[in-house]
Coordinates of C-alpha atoms in Angstrom, one line a residue:
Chain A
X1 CA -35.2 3.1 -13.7
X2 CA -36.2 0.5 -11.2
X3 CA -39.5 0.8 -9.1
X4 CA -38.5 -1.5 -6.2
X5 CA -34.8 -2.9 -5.1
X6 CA -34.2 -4.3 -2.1
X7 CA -30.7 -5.5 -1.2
X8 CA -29.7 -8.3 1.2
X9 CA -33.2 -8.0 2.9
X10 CA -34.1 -10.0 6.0
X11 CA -37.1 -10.3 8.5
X12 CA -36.8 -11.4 12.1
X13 CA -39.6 -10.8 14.2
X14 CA -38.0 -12.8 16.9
X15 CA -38.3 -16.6 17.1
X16 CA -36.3 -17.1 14.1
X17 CA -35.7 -15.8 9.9
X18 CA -38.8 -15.8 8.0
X19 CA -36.4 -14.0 5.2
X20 CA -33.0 -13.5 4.8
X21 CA -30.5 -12.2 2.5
X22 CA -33.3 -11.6 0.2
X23 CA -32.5 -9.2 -3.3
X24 CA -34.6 -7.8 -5.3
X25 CA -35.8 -5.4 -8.3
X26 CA -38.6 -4.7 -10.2
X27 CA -38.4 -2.6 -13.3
X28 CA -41.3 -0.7 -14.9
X29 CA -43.6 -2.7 -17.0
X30 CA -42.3 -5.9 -15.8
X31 CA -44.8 -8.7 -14.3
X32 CA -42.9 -10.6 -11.5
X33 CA -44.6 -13.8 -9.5
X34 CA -43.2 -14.6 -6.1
X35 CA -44.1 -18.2 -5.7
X36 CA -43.1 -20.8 -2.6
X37 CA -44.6 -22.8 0.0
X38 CA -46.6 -22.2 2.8
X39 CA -44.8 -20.2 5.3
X40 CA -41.8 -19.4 2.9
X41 CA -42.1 -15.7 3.7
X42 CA -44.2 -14.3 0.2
X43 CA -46.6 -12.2 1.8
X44 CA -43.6 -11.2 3.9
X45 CA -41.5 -10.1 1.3
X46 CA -44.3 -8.2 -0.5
X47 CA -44.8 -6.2 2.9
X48 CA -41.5 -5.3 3.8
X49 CA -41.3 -3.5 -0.2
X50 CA -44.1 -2.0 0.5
X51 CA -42.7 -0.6 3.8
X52 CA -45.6 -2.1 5.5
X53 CA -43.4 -3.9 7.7
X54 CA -39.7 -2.7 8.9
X55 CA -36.8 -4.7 7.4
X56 CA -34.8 -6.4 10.5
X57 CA -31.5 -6.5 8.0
X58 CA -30.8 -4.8 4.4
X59 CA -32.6 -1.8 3.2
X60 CA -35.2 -1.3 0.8
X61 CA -35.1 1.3 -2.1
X62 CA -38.6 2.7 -3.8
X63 CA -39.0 5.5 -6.4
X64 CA -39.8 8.7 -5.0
X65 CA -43.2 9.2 -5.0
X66 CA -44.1 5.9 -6.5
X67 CA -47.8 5.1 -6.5
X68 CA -48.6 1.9 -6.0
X69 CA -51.8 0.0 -5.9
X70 CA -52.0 -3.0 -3.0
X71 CA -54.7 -5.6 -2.8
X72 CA -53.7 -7.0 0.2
X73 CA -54.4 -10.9 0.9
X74 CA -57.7 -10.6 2.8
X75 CA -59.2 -7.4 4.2
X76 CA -60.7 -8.2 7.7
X77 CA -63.1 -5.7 7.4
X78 CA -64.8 -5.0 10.7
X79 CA -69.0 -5.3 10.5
X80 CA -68.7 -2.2 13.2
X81 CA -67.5 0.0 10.4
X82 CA -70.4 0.9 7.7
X83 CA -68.4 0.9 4.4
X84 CA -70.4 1.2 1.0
X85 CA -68.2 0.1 -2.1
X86 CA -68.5 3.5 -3.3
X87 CA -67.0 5.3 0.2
X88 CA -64.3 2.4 -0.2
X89 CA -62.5 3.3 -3.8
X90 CA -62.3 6.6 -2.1
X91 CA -59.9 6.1 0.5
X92 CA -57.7 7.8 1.0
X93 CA -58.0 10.0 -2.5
X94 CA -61.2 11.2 -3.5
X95 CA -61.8 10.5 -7.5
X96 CA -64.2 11.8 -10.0
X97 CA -67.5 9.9 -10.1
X98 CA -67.0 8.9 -13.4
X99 CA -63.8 7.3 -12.3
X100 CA -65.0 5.5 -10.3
X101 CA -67.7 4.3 -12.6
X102 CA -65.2 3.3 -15.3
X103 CA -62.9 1.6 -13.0
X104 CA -65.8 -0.6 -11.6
X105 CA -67.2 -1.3 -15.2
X106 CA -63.3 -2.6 -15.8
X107 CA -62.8 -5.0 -13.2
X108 CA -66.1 -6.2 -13.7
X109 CA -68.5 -4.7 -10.8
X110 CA -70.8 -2.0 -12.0
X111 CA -74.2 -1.6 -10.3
X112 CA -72.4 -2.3 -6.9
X113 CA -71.4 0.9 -5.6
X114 CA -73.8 1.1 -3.0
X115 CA -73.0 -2.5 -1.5
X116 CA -71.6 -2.6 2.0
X117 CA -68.1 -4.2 1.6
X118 CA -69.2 -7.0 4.3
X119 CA -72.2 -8.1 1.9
X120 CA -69.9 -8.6 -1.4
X121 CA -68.8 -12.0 -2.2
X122 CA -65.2 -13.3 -2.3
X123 CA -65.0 -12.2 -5.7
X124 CA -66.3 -9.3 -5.6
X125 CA -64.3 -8.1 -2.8
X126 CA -61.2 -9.1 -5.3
X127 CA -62.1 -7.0 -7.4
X128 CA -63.5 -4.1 -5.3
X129 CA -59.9 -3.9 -3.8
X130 CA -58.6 -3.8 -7.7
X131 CA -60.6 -1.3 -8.4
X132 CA -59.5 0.9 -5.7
X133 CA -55.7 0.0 -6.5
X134 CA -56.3 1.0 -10.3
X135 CA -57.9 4.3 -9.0
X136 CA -54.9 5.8 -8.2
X137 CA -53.3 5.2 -11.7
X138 CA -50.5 3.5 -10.2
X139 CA -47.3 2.2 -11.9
X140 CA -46.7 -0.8 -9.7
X141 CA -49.4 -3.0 -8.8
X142 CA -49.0 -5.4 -5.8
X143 CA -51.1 -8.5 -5.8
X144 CA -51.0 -10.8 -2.4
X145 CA -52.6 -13.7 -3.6
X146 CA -55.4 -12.2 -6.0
X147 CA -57.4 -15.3 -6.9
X148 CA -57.8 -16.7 -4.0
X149 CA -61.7 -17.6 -3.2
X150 CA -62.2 -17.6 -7.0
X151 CA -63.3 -20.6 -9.3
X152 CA -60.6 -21.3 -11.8
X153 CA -62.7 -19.5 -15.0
X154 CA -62.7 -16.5 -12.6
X155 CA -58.9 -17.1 -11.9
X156 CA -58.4 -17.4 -15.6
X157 CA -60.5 -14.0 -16.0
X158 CA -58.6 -12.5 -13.2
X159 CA -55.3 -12.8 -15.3
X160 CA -56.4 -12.1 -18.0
X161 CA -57.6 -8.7 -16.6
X162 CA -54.3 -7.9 -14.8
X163 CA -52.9 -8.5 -18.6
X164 CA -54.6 -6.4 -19.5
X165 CA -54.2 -3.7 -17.2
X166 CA -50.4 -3.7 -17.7
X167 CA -50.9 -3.5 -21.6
X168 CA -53.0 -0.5 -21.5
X169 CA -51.4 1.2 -18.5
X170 CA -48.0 0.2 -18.8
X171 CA -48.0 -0.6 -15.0
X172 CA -45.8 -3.1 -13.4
X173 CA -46.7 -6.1 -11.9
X174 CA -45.8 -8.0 -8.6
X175 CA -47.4 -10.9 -7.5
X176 CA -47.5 -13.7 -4.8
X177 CA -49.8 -16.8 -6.0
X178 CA -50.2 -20.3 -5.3
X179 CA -51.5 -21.1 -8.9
X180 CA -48.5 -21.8 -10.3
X181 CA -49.2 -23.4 -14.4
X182 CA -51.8 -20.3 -14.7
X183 CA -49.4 -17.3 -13.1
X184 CA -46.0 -18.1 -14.9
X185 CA -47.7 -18.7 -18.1
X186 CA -48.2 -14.6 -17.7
X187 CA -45.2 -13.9 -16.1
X188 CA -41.8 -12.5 -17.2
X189 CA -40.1 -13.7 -14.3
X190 CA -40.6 -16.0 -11.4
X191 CA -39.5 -15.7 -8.0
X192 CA -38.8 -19.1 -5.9
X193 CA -39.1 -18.0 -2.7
X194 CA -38.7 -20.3 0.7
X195 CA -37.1 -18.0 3.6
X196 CA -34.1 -16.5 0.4
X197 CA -34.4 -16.8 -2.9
X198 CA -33.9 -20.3 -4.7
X199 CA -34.1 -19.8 -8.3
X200 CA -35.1 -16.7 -10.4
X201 CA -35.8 -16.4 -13.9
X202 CA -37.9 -16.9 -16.7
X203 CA -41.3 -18.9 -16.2
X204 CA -38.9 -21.8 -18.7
X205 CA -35.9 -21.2 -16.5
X206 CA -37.8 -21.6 -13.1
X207 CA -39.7 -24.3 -13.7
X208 CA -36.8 -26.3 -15.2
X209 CA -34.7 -25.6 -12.2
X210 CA -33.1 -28.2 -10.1
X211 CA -34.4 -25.8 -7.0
X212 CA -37.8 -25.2 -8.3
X213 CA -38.7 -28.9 -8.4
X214 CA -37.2 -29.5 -5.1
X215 CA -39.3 -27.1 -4.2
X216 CA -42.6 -28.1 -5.9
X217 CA -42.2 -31.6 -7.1
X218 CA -41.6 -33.0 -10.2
X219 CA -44.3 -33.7 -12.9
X220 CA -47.7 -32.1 -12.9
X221 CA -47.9 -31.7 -9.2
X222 CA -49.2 -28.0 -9.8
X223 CA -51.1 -26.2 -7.0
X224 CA -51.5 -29.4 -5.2
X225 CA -48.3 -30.2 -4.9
X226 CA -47.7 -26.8 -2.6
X227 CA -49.0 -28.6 0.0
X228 CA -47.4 -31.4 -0.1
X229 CA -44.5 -30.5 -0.2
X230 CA -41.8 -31.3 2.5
X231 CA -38.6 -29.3 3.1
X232 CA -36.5 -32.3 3.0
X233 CA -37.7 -34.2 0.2
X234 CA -36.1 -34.1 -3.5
X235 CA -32.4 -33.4 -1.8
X236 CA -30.8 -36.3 -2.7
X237 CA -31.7 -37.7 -5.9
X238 CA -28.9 -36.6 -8.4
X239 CA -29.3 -33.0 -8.6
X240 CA -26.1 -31.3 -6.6
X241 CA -27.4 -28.0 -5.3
X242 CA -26.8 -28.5 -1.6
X243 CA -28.7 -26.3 0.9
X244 CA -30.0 -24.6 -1.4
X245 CA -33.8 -25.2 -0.7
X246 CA -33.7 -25.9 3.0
X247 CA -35.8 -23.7 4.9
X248 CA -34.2 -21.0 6.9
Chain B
X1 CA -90.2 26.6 31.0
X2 CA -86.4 25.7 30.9
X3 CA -84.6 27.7 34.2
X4 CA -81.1 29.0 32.9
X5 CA -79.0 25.7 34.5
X6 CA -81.2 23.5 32.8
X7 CA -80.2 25.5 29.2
X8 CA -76.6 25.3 30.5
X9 CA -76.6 21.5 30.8
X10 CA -78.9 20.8 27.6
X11 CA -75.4 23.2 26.2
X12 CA -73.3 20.9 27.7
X13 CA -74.4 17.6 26.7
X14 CA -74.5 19.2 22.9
X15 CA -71.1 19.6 22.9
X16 CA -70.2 16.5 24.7
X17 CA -72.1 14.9 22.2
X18 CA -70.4 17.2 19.4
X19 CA -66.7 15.7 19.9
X20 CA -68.3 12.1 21.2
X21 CA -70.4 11.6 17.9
X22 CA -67.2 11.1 15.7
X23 CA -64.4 10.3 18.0
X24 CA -66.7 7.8 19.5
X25 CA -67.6 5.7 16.0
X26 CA -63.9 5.7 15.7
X27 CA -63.4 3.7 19.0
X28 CA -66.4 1.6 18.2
X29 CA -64.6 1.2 14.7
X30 CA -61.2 -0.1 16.0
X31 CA -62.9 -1.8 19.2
X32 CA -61.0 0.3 21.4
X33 CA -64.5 0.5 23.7
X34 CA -62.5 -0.3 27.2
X35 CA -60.1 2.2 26.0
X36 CA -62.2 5.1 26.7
X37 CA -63.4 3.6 30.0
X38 CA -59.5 3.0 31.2
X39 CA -58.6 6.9 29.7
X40 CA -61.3 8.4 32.2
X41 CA -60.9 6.2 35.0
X42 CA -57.1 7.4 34.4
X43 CA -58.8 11.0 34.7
X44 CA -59.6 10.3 38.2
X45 CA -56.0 10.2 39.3
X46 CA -55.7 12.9 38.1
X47 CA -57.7 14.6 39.5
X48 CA -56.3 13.7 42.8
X49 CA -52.7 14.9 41.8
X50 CA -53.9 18.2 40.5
X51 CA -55.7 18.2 44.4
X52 CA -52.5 17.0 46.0
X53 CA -50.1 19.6 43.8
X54 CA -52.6 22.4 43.5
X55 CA -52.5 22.4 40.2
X56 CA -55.8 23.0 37.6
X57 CA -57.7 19.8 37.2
X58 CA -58.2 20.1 33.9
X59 CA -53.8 20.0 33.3
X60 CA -53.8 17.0 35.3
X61 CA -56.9 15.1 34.1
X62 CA -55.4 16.0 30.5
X63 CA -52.3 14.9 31.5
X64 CA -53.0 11.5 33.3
X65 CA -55.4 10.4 30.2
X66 CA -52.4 11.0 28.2
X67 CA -50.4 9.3 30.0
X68 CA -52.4 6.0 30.1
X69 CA -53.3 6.6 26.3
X70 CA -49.3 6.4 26.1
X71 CA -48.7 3.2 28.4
X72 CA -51.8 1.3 27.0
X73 CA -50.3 1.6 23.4
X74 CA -46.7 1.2 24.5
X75 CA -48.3 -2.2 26.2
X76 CA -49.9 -3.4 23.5
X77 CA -47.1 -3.0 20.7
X78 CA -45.0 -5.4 23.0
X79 CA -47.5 -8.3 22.8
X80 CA -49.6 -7.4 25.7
X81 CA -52.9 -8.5 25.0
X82 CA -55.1 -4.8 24.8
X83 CA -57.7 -5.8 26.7
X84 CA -55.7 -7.3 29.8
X85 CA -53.6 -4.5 29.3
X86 CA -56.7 -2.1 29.8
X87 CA -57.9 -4.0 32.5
X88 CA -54.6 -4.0 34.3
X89 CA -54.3 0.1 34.1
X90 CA -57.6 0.8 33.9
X91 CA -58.6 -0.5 37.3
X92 CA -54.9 0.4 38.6
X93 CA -55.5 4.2 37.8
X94 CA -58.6 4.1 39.2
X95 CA -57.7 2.9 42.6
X96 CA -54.4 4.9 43.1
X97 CA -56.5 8.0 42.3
X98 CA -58.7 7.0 45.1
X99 CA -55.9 6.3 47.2
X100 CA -53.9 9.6 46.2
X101 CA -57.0 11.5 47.0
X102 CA -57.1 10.0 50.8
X103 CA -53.4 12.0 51.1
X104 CA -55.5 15.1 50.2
X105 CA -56.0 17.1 53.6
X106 CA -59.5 17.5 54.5
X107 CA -61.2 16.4 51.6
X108 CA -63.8 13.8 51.6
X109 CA -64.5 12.2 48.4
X110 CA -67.7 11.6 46.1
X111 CA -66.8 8.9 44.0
X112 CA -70.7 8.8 42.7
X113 CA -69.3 12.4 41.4
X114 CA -66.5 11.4 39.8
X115 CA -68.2 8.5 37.7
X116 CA -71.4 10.3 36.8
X117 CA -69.8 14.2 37.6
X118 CA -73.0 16.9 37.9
X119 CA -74.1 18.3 34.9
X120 CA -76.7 20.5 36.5
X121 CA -74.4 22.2 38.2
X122 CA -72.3 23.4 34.5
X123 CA -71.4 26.9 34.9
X124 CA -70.3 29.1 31.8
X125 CA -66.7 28.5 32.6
X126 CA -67.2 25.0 32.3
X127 CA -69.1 25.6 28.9
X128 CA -66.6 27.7 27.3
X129 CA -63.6 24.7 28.3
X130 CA -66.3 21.9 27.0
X131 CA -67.1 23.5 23.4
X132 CA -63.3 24.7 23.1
X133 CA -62.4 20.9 23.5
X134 CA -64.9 20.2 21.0
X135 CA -64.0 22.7 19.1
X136 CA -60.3 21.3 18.6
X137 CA -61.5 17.7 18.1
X138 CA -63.8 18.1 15.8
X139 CA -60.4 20.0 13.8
X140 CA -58.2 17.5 14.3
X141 CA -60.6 15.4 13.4
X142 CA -61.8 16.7 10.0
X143 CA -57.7 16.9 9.0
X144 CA -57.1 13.8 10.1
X145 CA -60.4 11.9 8.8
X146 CA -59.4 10.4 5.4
X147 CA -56.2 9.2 6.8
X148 CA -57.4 7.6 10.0
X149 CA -60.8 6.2 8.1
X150 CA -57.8 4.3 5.3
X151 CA -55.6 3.3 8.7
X152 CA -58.8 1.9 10.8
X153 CA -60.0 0.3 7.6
X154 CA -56.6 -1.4 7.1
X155 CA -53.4 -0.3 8.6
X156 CA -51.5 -2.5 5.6
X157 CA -53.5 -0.4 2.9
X158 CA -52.7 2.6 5.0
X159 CA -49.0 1.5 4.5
X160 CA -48.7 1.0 1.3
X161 CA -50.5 4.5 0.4
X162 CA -47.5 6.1 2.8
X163 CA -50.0 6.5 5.7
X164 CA -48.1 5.7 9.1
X165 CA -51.1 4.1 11.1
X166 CA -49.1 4.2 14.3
X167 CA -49.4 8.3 14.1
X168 CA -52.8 8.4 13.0
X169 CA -53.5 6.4 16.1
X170 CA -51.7 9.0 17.9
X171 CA -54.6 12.0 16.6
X172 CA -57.3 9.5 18.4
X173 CA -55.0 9.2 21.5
X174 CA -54.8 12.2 21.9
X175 CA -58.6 13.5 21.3
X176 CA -59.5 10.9 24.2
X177 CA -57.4 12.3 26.0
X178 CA -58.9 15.8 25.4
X179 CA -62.5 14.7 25.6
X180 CA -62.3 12.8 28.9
X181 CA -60.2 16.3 30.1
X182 CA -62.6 19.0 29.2
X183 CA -65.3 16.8 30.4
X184 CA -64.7 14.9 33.4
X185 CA -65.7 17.8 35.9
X186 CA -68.5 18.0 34.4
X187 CA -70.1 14.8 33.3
X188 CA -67.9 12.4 35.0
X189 CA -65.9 9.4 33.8
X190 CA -68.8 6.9 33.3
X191 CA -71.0 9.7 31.2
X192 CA -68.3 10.6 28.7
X193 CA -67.2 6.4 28.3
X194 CA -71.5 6.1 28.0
X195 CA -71.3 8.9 25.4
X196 CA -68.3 7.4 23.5
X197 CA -70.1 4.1 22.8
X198 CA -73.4 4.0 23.2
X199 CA -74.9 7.2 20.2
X200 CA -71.7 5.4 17.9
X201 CA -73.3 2.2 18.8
X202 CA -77.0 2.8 18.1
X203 CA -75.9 5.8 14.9
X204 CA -74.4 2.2 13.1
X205 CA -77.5 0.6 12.5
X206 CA -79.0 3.6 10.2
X207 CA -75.7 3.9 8.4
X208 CA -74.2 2.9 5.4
X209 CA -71.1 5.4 5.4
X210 CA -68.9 6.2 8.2
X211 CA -69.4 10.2 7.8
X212 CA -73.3 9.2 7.9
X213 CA -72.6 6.9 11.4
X214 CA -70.6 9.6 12.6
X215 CA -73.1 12.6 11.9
X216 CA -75.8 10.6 13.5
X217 CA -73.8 9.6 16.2
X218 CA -74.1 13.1 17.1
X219 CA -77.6 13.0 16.5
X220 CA -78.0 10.3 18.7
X221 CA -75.8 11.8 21.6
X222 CA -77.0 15.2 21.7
X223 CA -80.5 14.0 21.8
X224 CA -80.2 11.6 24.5
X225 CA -78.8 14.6 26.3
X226 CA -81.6 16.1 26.0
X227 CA -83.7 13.2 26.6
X228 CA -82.1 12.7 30.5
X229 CA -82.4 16.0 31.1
X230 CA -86.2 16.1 30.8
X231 CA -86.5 12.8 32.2
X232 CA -84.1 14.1 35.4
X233 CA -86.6 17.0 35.2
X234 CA -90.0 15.2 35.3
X235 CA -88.9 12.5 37.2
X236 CA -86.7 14.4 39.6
X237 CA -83.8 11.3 38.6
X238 CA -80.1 12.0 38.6
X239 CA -79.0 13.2 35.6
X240 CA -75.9 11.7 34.0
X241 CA -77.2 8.1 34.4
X242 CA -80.7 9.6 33.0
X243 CA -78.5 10.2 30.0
X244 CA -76.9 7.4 29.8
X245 CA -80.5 5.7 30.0
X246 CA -81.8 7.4 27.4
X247 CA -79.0 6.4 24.9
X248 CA -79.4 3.3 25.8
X249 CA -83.1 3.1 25.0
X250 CA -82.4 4.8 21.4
X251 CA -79.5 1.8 20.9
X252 CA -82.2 0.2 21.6
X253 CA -84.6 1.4 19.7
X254 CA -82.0 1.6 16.9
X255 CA -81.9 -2.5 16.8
X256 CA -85.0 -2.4 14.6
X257 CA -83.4 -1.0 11.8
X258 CA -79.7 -2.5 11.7
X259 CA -78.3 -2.3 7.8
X260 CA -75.2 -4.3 6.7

């Protein structure tokens, strides 16, 4: 029983393909990471699932009545709005205070709950917006980027708290990250995304693949070498897999 | 002490303030400020088509605030910038009502009672429309208020909890459009924008929930009401800028104590 499929999916705003011919599943339980460059359409991809944003081309198929918990990327919270941490984990759905007090205690901020949203700290805010997502029992969870603004022992943390989650809840998974070595370690399979999909797989497949490394570099680049990375490099040393990593 | 059209208007700012209070925090919330000022100033044309049709003023304030609600968002979804957008039909409604009222036979226009309208002058009719209209905000509202508090908040969070942000938007539209209707006659365009902003704007610094804001926001609008109309009293001052005064002064006031 898949959660999420999308079939031949693409996004046009106008001005060009961010994504195109784009498929996808994601079956309960599973942890899936969506990784790829700056610009490759991640953040994208997770919104137009989510029906956040209308799909230009393909369609998008979700379980009836799926609940799904979203930590978006950033939350530009406005300082006009007064918003305690408390007030936030109910919205929309008001939960049971001791919920709510469990929930916090999980993800790691009790004592907060009457903390404006604007005065919590990067990680904090993480994991306010985790909380919240939990909340609602949900059995997908949809991560955009969930460590970033954390130091790397709160990364590690973080992941190891999302592990968590999915062993005790049995909820799936689906992520976008940057932090490559740390994410696949704890996934069971990778996306490679940059405008359609390059390689899918297993964290072992993906990283060995001939598009992957286009992609990312060879060697230990890790994190770093996201940045670096240029769409024409790696094309033409020996590996024969033609277009495959161009950006659309 | 209080002669009976001095009760009437203290009657009509509280329910002004009634539907203001929370419909105002939300435009303070999603920074839709000039949005209020365009709705009313849309009013104003109306007003002069309801004069030039003979139809009620209140169907064709309602109608025209509606109609610019529409065209504002319509503007804005295709990349208009909202604020030149505003601008653009905000100062365009305002001066073809004016010129659509000089096609009116034989009437000379205020436009001092148009912007600030005569609250002294509220008869029971009036009272009946302005608590009605409050009456159905404040419902919509309350149904509404979980949904458009997620959708302001984040429209992407909205989304993904299968909460259409676009319609929620539509609730607000519409309210503004109710407000600025039941009111205009009344309290005129400048009072009710005044009234929108200003008790939102001064409830935020004493509140650390958006029900709290919006509660006091009330507070805050019903007693500036009050406030103006004592000081138009004792000072023999007009009115609905003595109400827009006094909310000022409590914003003011309110500075002292500003929270996160």
């Amino acid at each position: 029983m898949t959660l999420i499929s999308a079939k031949n999916l693409g996004f046009d705003p106008g001005g060009g393909a961010i994504l195109r011919g784009v498929d996808f599943r994601i079956d309960p339980g599973e942890i899936v990471t969506i990784v790829g460059p700056n610009g490759s359409g991640k953040s994208t991809l997770l919104r137009l699932l989510l029906g956040v944003l209308p799909a230009s081309s393909g369609r998008v198929t979700r379980q009836k009545r799926l609940r799904v918990g979203y930590m978006p990327q950033k939350l530009g919270i406005d300082t006009s709005l007064p918003m305690s941490v408390d007030r936030f984990l109910q919205l929309p759905g008001r939960h049971p205070e001791p919920d709510r007090r469990r929930v916090m205690a999980e993800v790691g901020i009790e004592g907060l709950e009457r903390r404006a949203l604007t005065a919590l700290s990067g990680g904090q805010l993480q994991r306010a917006l985790l909380a919240r997502a939990l909340l609602t029992r949900p059995e997908i969870l949809v991560l955009d980027e969930p460590t970033q603004g954390l130091d790397q022992p709160g990364e590690a943390a973080f992941y190891q708290l999302i592990e968590r989650v999915r062993t005790d809840t049995g909820c799936a998974v689906l992520m976008v990250s940057h932090d490559l070595h740390v994410v696949m370690a704890a996934s069971d399979r990778v996306i490679c995304l940059n405008g359609h999909v390059c390689c899918e797989g297993t964290p072992h497949v993906v990283r060995e693949a001939p598009e992957y490394r286009a992609l990312f570099g060879l060697g230990t680049g890790g994190a770093l070498a996201l940045y670096q990375h240029e769409h024409d490099h790696g094309h033409d040393h020996g590996h024969d897999h033609g277009e495959a990593c161009d950006h659309v | 002490m209080f002669d009976d059209f001095l009760v009437r208007a203290a009657l009509a700012g509280g329910g002004l303030a009634l539907a203001t209070g929370p419909l105002g925090s939300f435009v303070v919330w999603r920074r839709m400020a000039y949005f209020g000022d365009a709705t009313a100033h849309a009013a104003i044309l109306g007003v002069a088509l309801a004069m030039l049709f003979s139809a009620p003023v209140t169907a064709g304030t309602l109608l025209t605030a509606l109609a610019m609600a529409l065209a504002v968002s319509v503007l804005s979804a295709r990349g208009h910038a909202m604020d030149a957008a505003l601008g653009v039909l905000s100062h365009g409604a305002l001066a073809s009502g004016l010129v659509a009222i000089s096609f009116v036979p034989g009437v000379r226009v205020d436009l001092a009672a148009f912007l600030f309208g005569d609250i002294l002058t509220v008869t029971r009719a009036d009272l009946a429309v302005i608590w009605g209209g409050a009456a159905v905000i404040l419902a919509l509202l309350a149904w509404r208020w979980s949904r458009l508090l997620t959708a302001t908040l984040s429209p992407d969070l909205a989304a993904a909890s299968g909460i259409r942000a676009g319609r929620e938007g539509l609730v607000l539209t519409l309210s503004l459009a109710i407000v600025v209707a039941v009111a205009l006659k009344v309290v005129g365009a400048l009072l009710i924008a005044a009234m929108l902003i200003i008790p939102a704007s001064a409830a935020r610094g004493l509140s650390a929930t958006p029900e709290r804001m919006a509660v006091l926001a009330v507070a805050a609008g019903a007693a500036s009401a009050l406030a103006g109309l004592w000081m138009s009293l004792e000072l023999d001052t007009p009115a609905g800028p003595s109400i827009v005064v006094a909310a000022c002064a409590l914003f003011a006031l309110s500075t002292l104590f500003r929270r996160p």
